[in-house]
Coordinates of C-alpha atoms in Angstrom, one line a residue:
Chain A
M1 CA -49.7 25.1 2.6
T2 CA -53.6 24.2 2.5
R3 CA -56.0 26.1 4.1
V4 CA -57.2 24.6 6.8
P5 CA -53.6 23.9 8.7
A6 CA -52.6 27.4 7.8
I7 CA -55.7 28.7 9.9
L8 CA -55.1 26.1 12.5
I9 CA -51.7 27.5 13.3
A10 CA -52.4 30.5 13.1
A11 CA -55.0 30.2 15.7
A12 CA -52.4 28.5 17.6
L13 CA -49.8 31.4 17.5
I14 CA -52.2 33.9 18.1
L15 CA -53.4 31.7 21.7
A16 CA -50.5 30.5 22.5
P17 CA -50.0 33.3 25.4
L18 CA -52.7 32.6 27.1
G19 CA -51.4 29.0 28.0
V20 CA -48.1 30.3 30.1
G21 CA -48.0 29.2 33.9
R22 CA -50.6 27.0 32.7
F23 CA -49.0 24.8 30.0
Y24 CA -45.7 26.1 29.7
S25 CA -43.4 29.0 31.2
A26 CA -42.8 32.4 30.2
Y27 CA -39.6 30.8 28.5
Y28 CA -41.6 28.9 26.0
L29 CA -43.3 32.3 24.9
N30 CA -39.6 34.0 24.9
L31 CA -38.4 31.5 22.7
L32 CA -41.2 31.9 20.4
T33 CA -40.9 35.5 20.0
W34 CA -37.6 34.7 19.0
I35 CA -38.4 32.2 16.6
L36 CA -40.4 34.0 15.0
I37 CA -38.2 37.4 15.1
F38 CA -35.9 34.7 12.6
A39 CA -38.8 33.3 10.6
L40 CA -39.5 37.0 9.5
F41 CA -35.9 37.2 9.1
A42 CA -35.1 33.6 7.4
A43 CA -37.8 35.0 5.2
A44 CA -36.9 38.2 3.9
L45 CA -33.5 36.1 2.9
D46 CA -35.7 34.0 0.7
L47 CA -37.2 36.4 -0.7
A48 CA -33.5 37.7 -2.1
L49 CA -32.1 33.8 -2.3
G50 CA -34.8 31.5 -2.9
Y51 CA -36.9 34.3 -5.3
G52 CA -34.1 36.3 -6.7
G53 CA -31.2 33.7 -6.7
L54 CA -30.0 36.9 -5.0
V55 CA -27.0 34.5 -3.1
S56 CA -26.1 36.8 -0.1
F57 CA -24.1 36.0 2.7
G58 CA -24.2 39.3 4.4
H59 CA -28.1 39.4 5.5
A60 CA -27.1 40.0 8.9
G61 CA -25.5 43.7 8.0
F62 CA -29.6 44.2 7.3
F63 CA -30.8 43.0 10.2
G64 CA -28.2 44.5 12.5
I65 CA -28.3 48.0 10.8
G66 CA -32.1 47.4 11.7
A67 CA -31.8 46.7 15.2
Y68 CA -29.1 49.7 15.8
G69 CA -31.9 52.0 13.3
A70 CA -34.4 51.0 16.1
A71 CA -32.3 51.4 19.1
L72 CA -30.7 54.8 18.3
A73 CA -34.2 55.9 17.4
L74 CA -35.5 55.3 20.6
R75 CA -32.3 56.8 22.0
H76 CA -31.7 60.1 20.0
V77 CA -35.3 60.2 17.9
S78 CA -38.0 59.8 19.6
F79 CA -39.2 57.5 22.3
S80 CA -41.9 55.4 20.1
L81 CA -42.4 52.2 18.8
W82 CA -43.1 53.2 15.5
A83 CA -40.0 55.7 15.3
A84 CA -37.9 52.8 16.3
L85 CA -39.1 50.3 13.3
A86 CA -39.5 53.2 11.2
V87 CA -36.2 54.0 11.3
G88 CA -34.8 50.5 11.3
I89 CA -36.7 49.7 8.1
A90 CA -35.9 52.6 6.4
A91 CA -31.6 52.3 7.2
A92 CA -31.8 48.8 6.4
A93 CA -33.4 49.4 2.9
L94 CA -30.9 51.9 2.2
L95 CA -28.1 50.1 2.5
G96 CA -30.1 47.7 1.0
V97 CA -29.6 50.1 -2.3
V98 CA -26.3 50.4 -2.0
V99 CA -25.2 46.9 -1.5
G100 CA -27.7 46.9 -4.3
Y101 CA -25.5 48.8 -6.6
F102 CA -22.7 47.4 -6.3
A103 CA -23.5 43.7 -6.4
V104 CA -26.3 42.9 -7.9
H105 CA -23.8 42.4 -11.0
S106 CA -22.1 39.7 -9.4
R107 CA -23.1 35.8 -9.4
G108 CA -22.9 32.9 -6.9
V109 CA -20.2 32.9 -4.7
Y110 CA -18.7 36.6 -5.8
M111 CA -22.2 37.7 -4.7
A112 CA -21.6 36.0 -1.9
M113 CA -18.6 37.6 -1.1
L114 CA -19.6 41.0 -1.7
T115 CA -22.8 41.0 0.4
F116 CA -20.3 39.8 3.3
A117 CA -17.7 42.1 2.7
F118 CA -20.3 44.7 3.5
A119 CA -21.9 43.6 6.5
Q120 CA -18.3 42.9 8.0
L121 CA -18.0 46.3 7.3
L122 CA -21.0 47.4 9.5
Y123 CA -19.6 44.9 11.7
E124 CA -16.3 47.1 12.2
V125 CA -17.7 50.3 12.2
A126 CA -20.2 48.7 15.2
I127 CA -17.0 47.5 16.9
K128 CA -15.4 50.6 16.4
W129 CA -17.4 53.7 17.0
V130 CA -17.7 53.3 20.5
A131 CA -19.0 56.7 20.5
V132 CA -22.5 56.2 18.8
T133 CA -22.7 52.2 18.8
G134 CA -21.5 51.7 22.1
G135 CA -18.4 49.5 21.2
S136 CA -18.2 45.7 21.7
D137 CA -20.4 46.1 24.6
G138 CA -23.3 47.4 22.5
L139 CA -26.1 49.6 24.0
P140 CA -27.9 47.9 27.0
G141 CA -31.6 48.9 27.6
V142 CA -32.8 49.8 24.2
G143 CA -36.2 50.5 26.4
R144 CA -39.6 50.0 25.3
P145 CA -41.8 52.3 24.3
R146 CA -45.4 52.2 25.3
V147 CA -47.3 51.1 22.7
S148 CA -51.2 52.3 22.3
L149 CA -53.4 51.6 19.2
G150 CA -56.6 53.7 20.0
P151 CA -58.2 51.5 23.4
L152 CA -55.4 48.7 22.7
A153 CA -52.6 49.5 25.2
L154 CA -49.6 47.6 24.9
D155 CA -47.2 47.4 28.0
L156 CA -44.2 45.5 26.7
S157 CA -42.4 44.7 29.6
D158 CA -45.4 42.4 29.7
K159 CA -43.4 39.0 27.9
R160 CA -47.4 37.7 26.0
H161 CA -47.8 41.8 25.3
M162 CA -44.2 42.3 23.7
Y163 CA -45.1 38.2 21.6
W164 CA -48.0 39.3 20.2
L165 CA -46.8 42.5 19.0
V166 CA -44.3 41.0 17.4
L167 CA -46.5 38.1 16.2
A168 CA -48.8 41.2 14.1
F169 CA -45.8 42.5 12.3
V170 CA -43.8 39.1 12.1
G171 CA -47.3 38.4 10.3
L172 CA -47.8 41.6 8.7
G173 CA -44.0 41.0 7.0
F174 CA -44.9 37.4 5.9
A175 CA -47.9 38.7 4.3
L176 CA -46.3 41.9 2.3
A177 CA -43.3 39.2 1.1
R178 CA -46.5 36.7 0.0
Q179 CA -47.7 40.0 -2.2
I180 CA -44.8 40.5 -3.6
V181 CA -44.2 36.9 -4.2
A182 CA -47.4 36.7 -6.2
S183 CA -47.7 40.1 -7.7
P184 CA -46.3 40.6 -11.5
F185 CA -43.1 41.8 -10.2
G186 CA -42.4 38.6 -8.2
H187 CA -43.3 36.5 -11.7
A188 CA -40.6 38.9 -13.4
L189 CA -38.1 38.4 -10.2
I190 CA -38.7 34.4 -10.7
A191 CA -38.2 34.3 -14.8
V192 CA -34.7 36.2 -14.0
R193 CA -33.7 33.3 -11.0
E194 CA -34.8 30.5 -14.0
S195 CA -32.9 32.2 -17.2
E196 CA -31.0 35.4 -17.1
E197 CA -31.1 35.9 -20.6
R198 CA -34.4 34.6 -21.4
A199 CA -36.0 37.2 -19.0
R200 CA -33.9 39.6 -20.4
A201 CA -35.2 38.8 -24.2
I202 CA -38.7 39.0 -23.5
G203 CA -37.9 42.6 -22.1
I204 CA -37.2 41.8 -18.3
D205 CA -35.5 44.3 -17.1
V206 CA -32.7 41.9 -15.0
T207 CA -30.5 44.8 -12.8
R208 CA -33.5 46.8 -11.6
H209 CA -35.4 43.7 -10.8
R210 CA -32.6 42.4 -8.8
R211 CA -31.8 45.3 -7.0
V212 CA -35.9 46.5 -6.1
A213 CA -35.2 42.7 -4.7
L214 CA -32.7 43.1 -2.8
V215 CA -34.1 46.3 -0.9
F216 CA -37.8 44.5 -0.4
S217 CA -35.6 41.5 1.2
G218 CA -33.5 44.0 3.6
A219 CA -36.5 46.1 4.4
L220 CA -38.0 43.2 5.5
A221 CA -34.5 42.0 7.2
G222 CA -34.2 45.0 9.0
L223 CA -38.1 45.4 10.4
A224 CA -37.0 41.5 12.0
G225 CA -33.8 43.4 13.0
A226 CA -35.8 46.3 14.7
L227 CA -38.0 43.9 16.5
F228 CA -35.3 41.8 17.6
A229 CA -34.1 45.7 19.3
V230 CA -37.0 46.1 21.4
F231 CA -37.7 42.2 22.0
Q232 CA -34.0 42.3 23.7
N233 CA -34.4 45.4 24.8
F234 CA -30.4 45.5 23.4
V235 CA -28.2 45.8 20.8
S236 CA -24.7 44.6 19.7
P237 CA -22.3 44.5 16.6
E238 CA -22.9 40.0 17.4
L239 CA -26.3 41.1 15.2
L240 CA -24.4 42.4 12.3
F241 CA -21.8 39.4 12.8
F242 CA -21.4 37.1 10.0
A243 CA -22.4 33.7 11.8
L244 CA -25.4 35.2 11.9
S245 CA -25.6 35.7 8.2
G246 CA -24.4 32.0 7.9
E247 CA -27.3 31.0 10.6
V248 CA -30.1 32.9 8.8
V249 CA -29.4 31.2 5.2
V250 CA -29.4 27.4 8.0
I251 CA -32.9 28.5 8.5
A252 CA -33.9 29.0 5.3
L253 CA -32.3 25.9 3.3
L254 CA -33.7 24.1 6.1
G255 CA -37.2 25.2 5.6
G256 CA -36.7 24.9 1.8
L257 CA -35.9 28.0 -0.4
G258 CA -38.8 29.5 -2.3
T259 CA -41.4 29.1 0.1
L260 CA -41.5 31.8 2.4
Y261 CA -43.1 29.4 5.2
G262 CA -40.6 27.5 5.1
S263 CA -38.7 29.8 7.1
L264 CA -41.2 29.0 9.6
V265 CA -40.0 25.4 9.6
G266 CA -36.4 26.1 9.6
A267 CA -36.9 28.7 12.1
V268 CA -38.1 26.1 15.2
I269 CA -36.1 23.7 14.3
A270 CA -32.6 26.0 14.0
I271 CA -33.3 27.5 16.9
G272 CA -35.5 25.0 18.9
L273 CA -33.4 23.2 18.6
R274 CA -30.2 25.2 19.8
E275 CA -31.7 26.2 22.7
V276 CA -33.3 22.3 24.0
L277 CA -29.6 21.4 23.2
S278 CA -28.3 24.1 25.4
T279 CA -30.3 23.3 28.2
Y280 CA -29.6 20.0 28.5
T281 CA -25.6 19.8 27.3
D282 CA -22.6 22.7 27.6
N283 CA -22.2 20.6 24.6
W284 CA -24.8 21.4 22.6
L285 CA -22.7 22.9 19.5
V286 CA -21.4 19.1 18.9
F287 CA -25.0 17.7 18.8
L288 CA -25.5 21.2 16.5
G289 CA -22.7 20.3 14.4
A290 CA -23.4 16.2 13.7
L291 CA -27.2 17.6 13.0
Y292 CA -26.9 19.3 10.1
V293 CA -24.2 16.8 9.0
V294 CA -27.4 14.3 9.1
C295 CA -29.7 16.5 7.3
V296 CA -27.7 17.1 4.7
M297 CA -26.4 13.4 4.7
C298 CA -29.6 12.0 4.9
F299 CA -32.6 13.8 3.7
P300 CA -31.8 17.1 1.3
Q301 CA -35.0 16.5 -0.4
G302 CA -37.4 17.1 1.8
L303 CA -35.4 19.9 3.4
T304 CA -35.0 21.7 0.6
R305 CA -36.9 21.2 -2.7
L306 CA -36.0 23.8 -5.3
F307 CA -32.6 23.4 -5.2
A308 CA -30.8 22.2 -7.7
R309 CA -33.1 25.3 -9.2
A310 CA -32.8 27.5 -7.0
V311 CA -29.1 28.6 -7.3
Chain B
M1 CA 8.0 55.8 8.7
S2 CA 12.1 55.4 8.7
L3 CA 13.4 52.8 6.0
E4 CA 13.7 50.3 8.4
A5 CA 10.4 50.5 10.4
I6 CA 9.1 50.0 6.4
L7 CA 11.5 47.1 5.9
T8 CA 9.9 45.5 9.5
Q9 CA 6.5 46.2 7.5
L10 CA 7.5 44.4 4.6
L11 CA 8.6 41.1 6.4
M12 CA 6.0 40.9 8.7
G13 CA 3.4 41.7 6.2
L14 CA 5.4 38.4 4.2
T15 CA 5.5 36.2 7.2
V16 CA 1.5 37.1 6.6
G17 CA 0.7 36.7 3.4
V18 CA 2.5 33.2 3.3
N19 CA 1.5 31.7 5.8
L20 CA -2.2 33.3 4.3
V21 CA -0.9 31.0 1.1
L22 CA -0.6 27.6 2.7
V23 CA -4.5 27.8 4.4
A24 CA -6.3 29.5 1.0
T25 CA -3.9 27.0 -1.5
G26 CA -6.7 23.9 0.2
L27 CA -9.7 26.4 -0.1
T28 CA -8.9 27.9 -3.4
L29 CA -8.5 24.3 -5.2
V30 CA -11.2 22.5 -3.7
F31 CA -13.6 25.4 -4.8
G32 CA -11.6 24.8 -7.9
M33 CA -12.4 21.2 -8.7
M34 CA -15.3 20.8 -6.4
G35 CA -17.3 24.0 -6.6
V36 CA -17.2 24.2 -2.4
I37 CA -16.5 26.8 -0.2
N38 CA -15.1 24.5 2.5
F39 CA -16.5 26.2 5.7
A40 CA -14.2 23.4 7.5
H41 CA -11.1 24.7 6.5
S42 CA -10.6 26.9 9.8
A43 CA -11.4 23.7 12.2
L44 CA -9.0 22.4 10.4
F45 CA -6.6 24.7 10.5
M46 CA -7.1 25.1 14.8
L47 CA -7.1 20.9 14.6
G48 CA -4.3 21.2 13.6
A49 CA -2.8 23.5 16.1
Y50 CA -4.0 21.2 18.1
A51 CA -2.8 18.1 16.8
G52 CA 0.2 19.8 16.9
L53 CA 0.1 20.4 20.5
V54 CA -1.2 16.8 21.8
A55 CA 1.7 15.5 19.5
A56 CA 4.5 18.1 20.9
T57 CA 3.1 17.5 24.8
H58 CA 3.6 14.0 24.4
L59 CA 6.7 13.6 22.4
G60 CA 8.2 16.1 23.7
S61 CA 9.3 18.0 20.2
F62 CA 7.9 21.1 19.2
W63 CA 9.1 19.7 15.3
L64 CA 7.7 16.2 15.7
G65 CA 4.3 18.0 16.5
L66 CA 5.0 20.2 13.0
V67 CA 5.3 17.2 11.6
I68 CA 2.5 14.9 12.5
A69 CA 0.1 17.3 12.6
P70 CA -0.1 17.9 9.0
P71 CA -1.0 14.3 7.9
V72 CA -3.4 13.2 10.1
I73 CA -5.2 16.6 9.6
G74 CA -4.7 15.4 5.8
L75 CA -6.7 12.2 6.6
L76 CA -9.2 13.6 8.7
G77 CA -9.6 15.9 5.1
A78 CA -9.7 13.0 3.5
G79 CA -12.1 10.9 5.3
M80 CA -14.3 14.0 4.8
E81 CA -14.4 14.4 1.0
R82 CA -14.4 10.3 0.9
W83 CA -17.2 9.7 3.1
L84 CA -18.9 13.2 2.9
L85 CA -18.9 15.5 0.3
R86 CA -18.3 12.8 -2.4
P87 CA -21.7 10.9 -2.0
L88 CA -23.6 14.3 -1.4
R89 CA -21.6 15.3 -4.9
E90 CA -22.8 12.4 -6.9
R91 CA -26.6 12.7 -5.4
Y92 CA -27.1 16.5 -6.1
P93 CA -24.2 17.5 -8.2
L94 CA -26.0 20.8 -9.3
S95 CA -26.4 22.3 -5.5
H96 CA -23.8 24.3 -4.5
L97 CA -25.7 25.2 -1.6
L98 CA -25.7 21.5 0.1
P99 CA -21.9 21.0 0.3
L100 CA -21.5 24.9 2.4
L101 CA -24.5 23.6 4.8
L102 CA -22.7 20.3 5.4
T103 CA -19.3 22.0 5.8
F104 CA -20.8 24.4 8.2
G105 CA -22.2 21.9 10.1
L106 CA -19.0 20.3 10.0
S107 CA -17.2 23.0 11.4
L108 CA -19.5 23.2 14.4
F109 CA -19.3 19.8 15.2
F110 CA -15.0 20.1 15.3
E111 CA -15.5 23.2 17.4
G112 CA -17.9 22.3 19.8
S113 CA -15.4 18.6 20.0
A114 CA -12.5 20.9 20.6
K115 CA -14.0 22.8 23.6
V116 CA -15.0 19.3 24.9
I117 CA -11.6 17.7 24.2
W118 CA -9.3 20.8 25.2
G119 CA -11.8 22.8 26.8
A120 CA -13.2 26.7 25.8
D121 CA -9.7 28.7 27.3
I122 CA -6.8 30.3 25.1
V123 CA -3.2 27.7 25.6
S124 CA 0.0 28.1 23.9
L125 CA 2.0 26.0 22.6
G126 CA 5.8 26.0 23.9
K127 CA 8.4 27.6 21.1
P128 CA 11.5 25.6 21.0
A129 CA 14.0 27.7 22.9
L130 CA 16.2 27.8 19.5
L131 CA 13.7 29.8 17.6
G132 CA 13.1 32.6 21.2
G133 CA 15.0 35.5 21.1
A134 CA 15.4 37.9 18.1
V135 CA 17.9 37.9 15.0
S136 CA 19.6 41.2 13.5
L137 CA 19.2 41.1 9.8
G138 CA 21.1 44.3 8.7
R139 CA 19.8 47.4 10.0
I140 CA 16.6 45.6 11.5
T141 CA 16.0 43.3 14.0
F142 CA 13.1 40.4 14.0
P143 CA 11.7 37.8 15.9
T144 CA 13.1 34.6 15.6
Y145 CA 10.3 33.1 15.9
W146 CA 8.6 35.4 13.0
L147 CA 11.6 34.8 10.9
F148 CA 11.6 31.2 11.1
A149 CA 7.5 31.3 10.6
L150 CA 8.6 33.4 6.9
V151 CA 10.7 30.8 5.6
A152 CA 8.6 27.5 6.6
A153 CA 6.0 28.3 5.6
A154 CA 7.7 29.7 2.5
V155 CA 9.5 26.7 2.2
L156 CA 6.0 24.9 1.7
A157 CA 4.7 27.4 0.0
A158 CA 7.0 26.8 -2.6
A159 CA 7.0 23.3 -2.7
V160 CA 3.4 22.7 -3.1
W161 CA 4.0 25.6 -5.9
L162 CA 6.6 23.0 -7.8
V163 CA 3.9 20.0 -7.4
V164 CA 1.3 21.8 -9.0
E165 CA 3.2 23.5 -11.6
R166 CA 5.9 21.0 -12.3
T167 CA 4.6 17.5 -11.7
S168 CA 2.2 15.7 -13.6
L169 CA -0.3 15.4 -10.4
G170 CA -0.2 19.1 -10.8
L171 CA -1.3 19.1 -14.0
S172 CA -4.3 17.4 -13.8
I173 CA -4.7 19.3 -10.4
R174 CA -4.5 22.9 -12.9
A175 CA -6.7 21.0 -15.7
A176 CA -9.2 19.5 -13.1
T177 CA -9.6 23.1 -11.7
Q178 CA -10.1 24.5 -14.7
D179 CA -12.5 22.5 -15.9
P180 CA -13.7 19.4 -14.0
M181 CA -16.0 17.4 -16.4
M182 CA -12.9 17.6 -19.6
A183 CA -10.7 16.9 -17.3
A184 CA -12.4 13.6 -16.3
V185 CA -13.0 13.2 -20.0
L186 CA -9.6 13.2 -20.8
G187 CA -8.8 10.0 -18.5
V188 CA -8.4 12.2 -15.3
N189 CA -9.6 10.3 -12.2
T190 CA -10.8 13.4 -10.6
Q191 CA -12.9 11.3 -7.6
R192 CA -8.7 10.4 -6.7
L193 CA -8.1 13.7 -7.2
N194 CA -10.4 15.3 -5.8
T195 CA -9.5 13.5 -2.6
I196 CA -5.9 14.1 -2.8
V197 CA -6.5 17.9 -3.2
F198 CA -8.9 17.8 -0.1
A199 CA -6.3 16.1 2.0
L200 CA -3.1 18.4 0.8
G201 CA -5.5 21.8 1.3
S202 CA -6.3 20.1 5.6
G203 CA -2.9 19.4 5.6
L204 CA -1.3 22.6 4.4
A205 CA -3.6 24.7 6.5
A206 CA -2.5 22.1 9.9
A207 CA 0.9 23.7 9.0
A208 CA -0.4 26.8 9.1
G209 CA -2.2 26.4 12.1
V210 CA 0.9 24.7 14.0
I211 CA 3.5 27.5 13.0
L212 CA 0.6 30.7 14.0
G213 CA -0.6 28.6 16.7
T214 CA 2.9 28.9 18.2
M215 CA 2.9 31.9 17.1
T216 CA 0.1 33.7 19.1
S217 CA -2.3 31.0 20.9
L218 CA -4.4 28.2 20.4
S219 CA -8.5 28.2 21.3
P220 CA -11.2 26.5 19.5
Q221 CA -11.6 29.5 17.5
M222 CA -8.3 30.1 16.5
G223 CA -9.4 29.3 12.8
A224 CA -12.4 32.2 12.3
G225 CA -9.7 35.0 11.5
I226 CA -7.6 33.9 9.5
V227 CA -9.7 31.5 7.1
L228 CA -11.8 34.7 6.5
D229 CA -8.7 36.7 5.3
A230 CA -7.5 33.7 3.5
F231 CA -11.3 33.5 1.9
I232 CA -10.7 37.4 0.7
A233 CA -7.4 36.5 -0.3
I234 CA -8.8 34.1 -2.0
V235 CA -11.1 36.3 -3.7
I236 CA -9.2 39.0 -4.7
G237 CA -7.1 36.3 -6.4
G238 CA -10.0 34.9 -8.0
L239 CA -11.4 31.8 -6.8
G240 CA -10.3 28.4 -8.0
S241 CA -7.2 30.1 -9.1
F242 CA -4.0 28.5 -7.2
T243 CA -1.8 31.7 -8.9
G244 CA -4.4 33.5 -7.3
A245 CA -4.6 32.6 -3.7
I246 CA -0.6 32.9 -3.7
V247 CA -0.7 37.0 -5.1
G248 CA -3.5 37.7 -3.8
S249 CA -2.5 36.2 0.3
L250 CA 0.6 37.8 -0.3
L251 CA -1.3 41.3 -0.9
L252 CA -3.4 41.0 1.7
G253 CA -0.2 40.2 4.6
Q254 CA 1.3 43.7 3.1
V255 CA -2.1 45.2 3.8
Q256 CA -2.6 43.7 7.2
S257 CA 0.7 44.6 7.6
F258 CA 0.7 48.4 6.8
G259 CA -2.6 48.9 7.9
V260 CA -2.4 47.9 11.1
A261 CA 1.1 50.0 11.5
L262 CA -0.3 53.5 9.9
L263 CA -4.4 53.1 10.5
P264 CA -4.4 50.7 13.7
A265 CA -7.9 51.5 14.4
F266 CA -9.4 50.8 10.5
H267 CA -7.4 48.3 9.1
T268 CA -9.8 45.4 8.8
P269 CA -12.4 47.8 7.3
L270 CA -9.8 48.4 5.1
I271 CA -9.1 44.8 4.2
F272 CA -12.7 44.5 3.1
L273 CA -12.6 47.8 1.2
V274 CA -9.9 46.4 -0.8
M275 CA -11.7 43.1 -1.4
A276 CA -14.8 45.8 -2.6
V277 CA -13.1 47.6 -4.6
V278 CA -11.4 44.4 -6.8
L279 CA -14.5 42.7 -7.0
V280 CA -16.2 45.9 -8.2
L281 CA -13.9 46.5 -10.7
R282 CA -12.8 42.9 -11.6
P283 CA -16.3 40.8 -11.0
S284 CA -14.4 37.4 -10.8
G285 CA -11.2 38.1 -8.8
L286 CA -7.6 39.3 -10.2
F287 CA -7.1 35.7 -11.6
G288 CA -10.3 34.6 -12.3
S289 CA -11.8 33.1 -15.0
T290 CA -15.3 34.8 -16.7
D291 CA -16.7 31.9 -16.1
R292 CA -19.6 32.7 -13.4
R293 CA -20.1 29.6 -10.7

């Protein structure tokens, strides 16, 4: 991405809340908040899938455990945003350690199924462990803590303040992901993706790199989940369900694997379209499905340029 | 558990298991030959059940529904392979993710279409009076329909087994699942075979859809649960392996049946646990090749 458009997009994102009431309703700002969170979620997946070649089909597990971690921290630990985010991220990173321990030895579809199994296990736990997770009803009324940073105080019940908070953390997440990718570790990770044998031959610890990548990816997805919990003021087992794992793969693919920023494009297309379609027609699922098919059949190259190499 | 209870659970597990074989066969053969995880398989299962319902209501016979649904859905599957998956494979032979995205889109499309055509509510496909009630088998009594579901699926599964293991078509299929390139070099028309296998798998899923849909109920999302189980079964058995699909399905049927009876709250986690343990011990499944796709 060249510098000028990037700055323009960033400026537009920062200034977006000022147009509420003048040019568009708060509904669209909410939609944009949702898109930003999912862009971060997809970028987290991209870190593992696009850069590391780790085929995760269980990323909803990281997102969901981040959301539940944040919600439970707000309830039982401390009614503070920082505690919520810290617990959410830590829980997801820990899950990354556990999943990484078991899953990094398998490849391709088998790794997809193992990661999928872990996420599905968590989904079952969220449904069955009613005392803590609220079962299939989830935890409504997570609460929106007051945030004050020196002179700056945010009231998160205000949609604009919520948006800015999410934007700040999503920006931070993207910057972090970019740092990781550009670091020596990131380069080694790409080497592992391209050829394990050659990476091993030049002294790269393949297993450790794959594990660490999964922990980073999980932690970022956990941050997205924690933000989502505060944003929605509600968590439910749906956040751990495999349909969400599929959706985030679609978002990352639509945007282009191994690009990070592509996730933002993918999230705008996938979530924006679903939202627009669902306001115009009850049969939006038909159109969304047809759209995926058309996208794949007609211009897969434009959407996914690193395809043949990535997986 | 008493001996009678154990026997009942065994039979129930077997009923679930043989029906899983029908669903899993298409998934595993398609993966073996094309390297594609068919996300639309659950939709084909569901459409099969609805096709059975439509045929049964219009023609007034459950049996006609059961006979008509599989070839109809088989044709649909053949069309999917011929006009969507094949062009995609020809243009991007290395990508495993594009077909995934394609079939994911198709499953949304089919599920959405079913909602539009038949509504989102649960409907039921009436079973014939002949199959109502229960039969006694020695010391246990078993629902007649369950026994029918067991026998019908077992007969179909056995027929497929005969085709795959004992005919020249089956020989080509087995060769192509092991090494599609080598099979093509040796003169097997793998393009045509792909379409045939896709049609076969879709038809079998549709048959299971009618059989199991009649046992429980029909809804646009009815395929998700069973195809998830079939997925797990073929992962346990080894992706691409027909034998593995049979063993995995029968094993999973028993795990489910006894899991529900002994650990009602934990039977679903138990299934995932079995899969995770198998994969950690044998990363390519029980009968999977060591070839890492």
